[in-house]
GROMACS .gro file of C-alpha atoms in nm:
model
  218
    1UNK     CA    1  11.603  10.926  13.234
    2UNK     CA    2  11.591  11.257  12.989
    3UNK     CA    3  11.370  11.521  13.078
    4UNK     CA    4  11.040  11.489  13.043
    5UNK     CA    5  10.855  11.679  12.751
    6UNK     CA    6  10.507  11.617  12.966
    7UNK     CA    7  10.362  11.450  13.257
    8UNK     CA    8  10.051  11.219  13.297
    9UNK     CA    9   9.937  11.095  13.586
   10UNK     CA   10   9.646  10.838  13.742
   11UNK     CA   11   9.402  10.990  13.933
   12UNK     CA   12   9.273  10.722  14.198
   13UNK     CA   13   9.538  10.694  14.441
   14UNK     CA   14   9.792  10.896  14.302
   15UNK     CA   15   9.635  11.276  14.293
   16UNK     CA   16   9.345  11.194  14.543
   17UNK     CA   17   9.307  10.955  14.842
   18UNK     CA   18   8.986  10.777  14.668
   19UNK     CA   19   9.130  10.425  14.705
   20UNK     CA   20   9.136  10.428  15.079
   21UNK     CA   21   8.768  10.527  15.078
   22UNK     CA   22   8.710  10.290  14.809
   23UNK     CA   23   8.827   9.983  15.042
   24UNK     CA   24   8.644  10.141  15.335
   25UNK     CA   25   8.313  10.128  15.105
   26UNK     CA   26   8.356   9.834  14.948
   27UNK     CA   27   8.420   9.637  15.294
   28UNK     CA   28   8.104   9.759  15.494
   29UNK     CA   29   7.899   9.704  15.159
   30UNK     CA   30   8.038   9.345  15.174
   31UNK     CA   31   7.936   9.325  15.480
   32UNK     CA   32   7.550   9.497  15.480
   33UNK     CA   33   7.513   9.246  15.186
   34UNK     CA   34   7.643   8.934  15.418
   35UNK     CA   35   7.946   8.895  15.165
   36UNK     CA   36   8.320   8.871  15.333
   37UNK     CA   37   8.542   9.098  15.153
   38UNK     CA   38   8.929   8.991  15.220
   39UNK     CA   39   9.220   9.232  15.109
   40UNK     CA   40   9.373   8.965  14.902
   41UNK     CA   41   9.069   9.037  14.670
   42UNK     CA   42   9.042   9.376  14.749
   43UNK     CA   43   9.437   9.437  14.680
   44UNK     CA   44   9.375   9.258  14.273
   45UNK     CA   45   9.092   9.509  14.273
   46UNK     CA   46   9.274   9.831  14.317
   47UNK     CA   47   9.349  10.072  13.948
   48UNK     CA   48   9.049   9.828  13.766
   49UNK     CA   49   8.731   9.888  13.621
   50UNK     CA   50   8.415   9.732  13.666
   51UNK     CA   51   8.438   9.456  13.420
   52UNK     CA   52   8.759   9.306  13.570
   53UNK     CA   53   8.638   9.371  13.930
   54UNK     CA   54   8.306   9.156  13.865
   55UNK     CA   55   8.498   8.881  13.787
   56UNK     CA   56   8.707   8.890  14.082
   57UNK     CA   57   8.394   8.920  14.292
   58UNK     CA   58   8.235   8.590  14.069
   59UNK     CA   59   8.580   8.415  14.115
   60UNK     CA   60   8.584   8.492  14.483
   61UNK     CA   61   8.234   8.461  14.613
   62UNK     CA   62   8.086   8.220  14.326
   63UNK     CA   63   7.852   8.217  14.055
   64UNK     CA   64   7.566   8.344  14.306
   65UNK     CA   65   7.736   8.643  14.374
   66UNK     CA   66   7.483   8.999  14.327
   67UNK     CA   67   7.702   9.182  14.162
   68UNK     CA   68   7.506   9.421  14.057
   69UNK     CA   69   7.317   9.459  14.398
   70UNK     CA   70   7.660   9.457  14.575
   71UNK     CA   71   7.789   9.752  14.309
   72UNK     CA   72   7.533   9.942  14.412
   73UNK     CA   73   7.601   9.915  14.788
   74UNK     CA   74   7.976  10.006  14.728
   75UNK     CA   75   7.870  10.315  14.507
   76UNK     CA   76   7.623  10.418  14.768
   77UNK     CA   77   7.900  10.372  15.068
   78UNK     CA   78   8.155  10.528  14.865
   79UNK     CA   79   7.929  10.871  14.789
   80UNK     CA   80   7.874  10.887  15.190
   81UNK     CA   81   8.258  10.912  15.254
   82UNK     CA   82   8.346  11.122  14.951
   83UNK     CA   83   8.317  11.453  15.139
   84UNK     CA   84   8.609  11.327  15.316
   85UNK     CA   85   8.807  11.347  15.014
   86UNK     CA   86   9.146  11.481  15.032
   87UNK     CA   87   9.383  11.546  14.741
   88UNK     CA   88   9.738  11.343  14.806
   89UNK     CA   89  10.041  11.512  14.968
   90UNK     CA   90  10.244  11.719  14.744
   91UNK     CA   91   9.959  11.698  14.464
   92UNK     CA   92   9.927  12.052  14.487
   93UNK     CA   93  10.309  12.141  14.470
   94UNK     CA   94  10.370  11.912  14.184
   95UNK     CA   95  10.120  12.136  13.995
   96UNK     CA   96  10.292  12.435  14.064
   97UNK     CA   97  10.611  12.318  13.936
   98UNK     CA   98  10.468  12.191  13.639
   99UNK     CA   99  10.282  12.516  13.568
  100UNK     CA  100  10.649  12.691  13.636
  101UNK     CA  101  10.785  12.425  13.341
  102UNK     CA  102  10.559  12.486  13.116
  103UNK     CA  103  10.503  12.088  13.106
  104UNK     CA  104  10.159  12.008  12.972
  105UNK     CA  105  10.026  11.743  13.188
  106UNK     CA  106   9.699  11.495  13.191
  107UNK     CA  107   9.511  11.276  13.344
  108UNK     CA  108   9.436  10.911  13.199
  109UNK     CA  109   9.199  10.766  13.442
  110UNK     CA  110   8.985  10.428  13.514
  111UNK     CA  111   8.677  10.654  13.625
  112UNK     CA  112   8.470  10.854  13.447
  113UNK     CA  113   8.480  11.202  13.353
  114UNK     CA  114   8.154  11.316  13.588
  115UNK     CA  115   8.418  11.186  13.899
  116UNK     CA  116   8.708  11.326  13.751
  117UNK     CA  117   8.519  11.668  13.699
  118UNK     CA  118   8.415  11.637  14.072
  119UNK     CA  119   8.732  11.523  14.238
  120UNK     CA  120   8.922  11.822  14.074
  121UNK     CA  121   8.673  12.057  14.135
  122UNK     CA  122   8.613  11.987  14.529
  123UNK     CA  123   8.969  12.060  14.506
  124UNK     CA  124   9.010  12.379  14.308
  125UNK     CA  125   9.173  12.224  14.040
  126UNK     CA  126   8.949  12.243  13.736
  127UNK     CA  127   9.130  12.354  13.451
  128UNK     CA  128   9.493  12.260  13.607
  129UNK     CA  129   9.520  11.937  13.364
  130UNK     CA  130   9.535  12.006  12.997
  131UNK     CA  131   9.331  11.688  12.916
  132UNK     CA  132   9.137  11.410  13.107
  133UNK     CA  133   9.117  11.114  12.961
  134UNK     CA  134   8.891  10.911  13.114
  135UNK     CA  135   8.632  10.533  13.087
  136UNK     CA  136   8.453  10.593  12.763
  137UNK     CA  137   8.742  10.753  12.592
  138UNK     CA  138   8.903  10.445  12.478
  139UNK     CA  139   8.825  10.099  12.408
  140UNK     CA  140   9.056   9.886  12.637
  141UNK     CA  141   9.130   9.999  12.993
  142UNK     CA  142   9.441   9.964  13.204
  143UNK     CA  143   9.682   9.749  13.191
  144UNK     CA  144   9.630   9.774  12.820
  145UNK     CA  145   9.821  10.107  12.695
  146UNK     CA  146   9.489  10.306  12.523
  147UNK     CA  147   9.466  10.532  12.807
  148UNK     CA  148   9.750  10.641  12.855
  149UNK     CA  149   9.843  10.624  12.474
  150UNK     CA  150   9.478  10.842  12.402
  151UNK     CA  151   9.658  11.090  12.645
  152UNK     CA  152   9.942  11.170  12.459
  153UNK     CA  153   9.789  11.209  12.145
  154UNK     CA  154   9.569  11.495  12.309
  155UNK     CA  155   9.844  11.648  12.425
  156UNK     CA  156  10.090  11.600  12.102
  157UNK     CA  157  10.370  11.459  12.272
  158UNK     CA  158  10.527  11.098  12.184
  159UNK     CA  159  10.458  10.836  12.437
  160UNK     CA  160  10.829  10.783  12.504
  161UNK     CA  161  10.892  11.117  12.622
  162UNK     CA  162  10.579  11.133  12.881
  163UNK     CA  163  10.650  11.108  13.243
  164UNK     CA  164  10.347  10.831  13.384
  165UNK     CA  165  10.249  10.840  13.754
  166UNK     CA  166  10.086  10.559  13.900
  167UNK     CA  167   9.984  10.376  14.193
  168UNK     CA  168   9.858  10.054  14.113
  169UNK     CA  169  10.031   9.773  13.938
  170UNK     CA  170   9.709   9.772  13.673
  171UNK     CA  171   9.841  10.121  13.613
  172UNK     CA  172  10.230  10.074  13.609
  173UNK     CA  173  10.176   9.798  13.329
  174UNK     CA  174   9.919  10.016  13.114
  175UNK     CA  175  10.191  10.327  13.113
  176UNK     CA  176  10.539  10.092  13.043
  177UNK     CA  177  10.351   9.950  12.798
  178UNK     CA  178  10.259  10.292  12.616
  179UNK     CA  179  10.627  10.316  12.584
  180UNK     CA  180  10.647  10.598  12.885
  181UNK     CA  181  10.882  10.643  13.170
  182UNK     CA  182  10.681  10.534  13.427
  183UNK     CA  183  10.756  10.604  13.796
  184UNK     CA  184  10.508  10.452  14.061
  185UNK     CA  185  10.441  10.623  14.391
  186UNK     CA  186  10.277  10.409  14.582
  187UNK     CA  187   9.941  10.375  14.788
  188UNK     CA  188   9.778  10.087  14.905
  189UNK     CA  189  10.028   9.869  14.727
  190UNK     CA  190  10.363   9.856  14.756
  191UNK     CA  191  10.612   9.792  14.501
  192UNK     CA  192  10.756   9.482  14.390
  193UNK     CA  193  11.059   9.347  14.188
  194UNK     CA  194  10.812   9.387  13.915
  195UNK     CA  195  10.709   9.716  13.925
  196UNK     CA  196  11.070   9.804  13.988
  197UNK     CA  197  11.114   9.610  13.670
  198UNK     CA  198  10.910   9.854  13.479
  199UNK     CA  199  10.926  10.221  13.620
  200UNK     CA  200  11.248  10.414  13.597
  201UNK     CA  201  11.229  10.460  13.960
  202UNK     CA  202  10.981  10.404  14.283
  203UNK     CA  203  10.932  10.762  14.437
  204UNK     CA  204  10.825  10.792  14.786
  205UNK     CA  205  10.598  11.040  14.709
  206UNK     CA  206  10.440  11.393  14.496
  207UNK     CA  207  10.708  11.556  14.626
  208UNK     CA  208  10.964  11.346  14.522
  209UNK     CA  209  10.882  11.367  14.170
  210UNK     CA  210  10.853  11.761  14.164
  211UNK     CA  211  11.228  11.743  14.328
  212UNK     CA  212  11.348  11.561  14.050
  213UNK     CA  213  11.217  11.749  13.781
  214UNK     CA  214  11.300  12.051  13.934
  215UNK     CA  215  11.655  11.905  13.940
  216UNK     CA  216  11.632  11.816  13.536
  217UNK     CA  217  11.554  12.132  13.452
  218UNK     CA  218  11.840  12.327  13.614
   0.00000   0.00000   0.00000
């Protein structure tokens, strides 16, 4: 792998620990609404948006399925555990690092840019990420490669010489297929002979990654 000429990362999972409170949410909501939420669903949920996620809930639960009036339980569940939010270990340090390698860096995101705005700033990090790309700023989501390819046009870099970091398999596939040297850290999902398939290596975590481009640049 050559050294990175910028970094862009997920947000969901990889720089904040939203997908744990997203499963948390999304289970008692199931469960107000008299729905049973399994994590085989849950687990094809995880790095999607809301179009692909309402037809895993019709798939799984049938054609009678409230979508709308279950959405709306999850969101509400979801903004009562948010001020639990914490930013993912060595989220912080990878910052620095980048800041001290003058890499540009970005987000490309499934959310939208109010959360995005919100998650950074709870965390002091507004104005740490070059660009946010985010739903709304491109036509098709992950895995297609618009997000992550709108990302490094904003920043000016080719595709092939971005670093990705992502979580979720939705994720991995949208950044290899942008043409970028993706590296998955994972979350709730672990990786597979797939994802080790795409990504030019699995880290274990943040830290990790700032090790080893610490250890290209010297």
């Amino acid at each position: 792998m050559v050294r990175p000429l910028a970094v862009i990362s997920d947000m969901d999972g990889l720089l904040f620990d939203t997908e744990r409170l997203i499963r948390e949410a999304l289970f008692t909501a199931c469960l107000e609404i008299g729905y049973e939420m399994t994590d085989a669903v849950h687990r094809r949920m995880v790095g999607c948006q809301w179009p692909i996620i309402e037809g895993l809930l019709t798939s799984h639960f049938g054609q009678h399925c409230e979508t709308e009036v279950l959405r709306a339980a999850w969101v509400r569940q979801f903004k009562s555990l948010l001020p639990n939010l914490q930013i993912k270990p060595g989220a912080t340090g990878l910052l620095q690092t980048l800041d001290e390698l003058r890499l540009p860096r970005a987000i490309a995101t499934s959310s939208n840019h109010d959360d995005a705005r919100h998650y950074l700033a709870m965390h002091n990090l507004t104005g740490r990420f070059h660009q946010v790309v985010a739903s709304g700023d491109y036509s098709r989501g992950k895995p297609f490669p618009d997000p992550y390819l709108k990302a490094a046009q904003l920043l000016g870099v080719d595709p092939a010489s971005c670093l990705a970091l992502e979580d979720s398999y939705i994720g991995v596939r949208s950044a290899a297929a942008a043409g970028m040297m993706t590296v998955m850290v994972p979350d709730i999902l672990e990786a597979d002979e797939d994802m080790r398939g795409l990504c030019v290596y699995i880290a274990s975590d943040l830290d990790e990654v700032r090790e080893r481009l610490i250890a290209m640049s010297e």
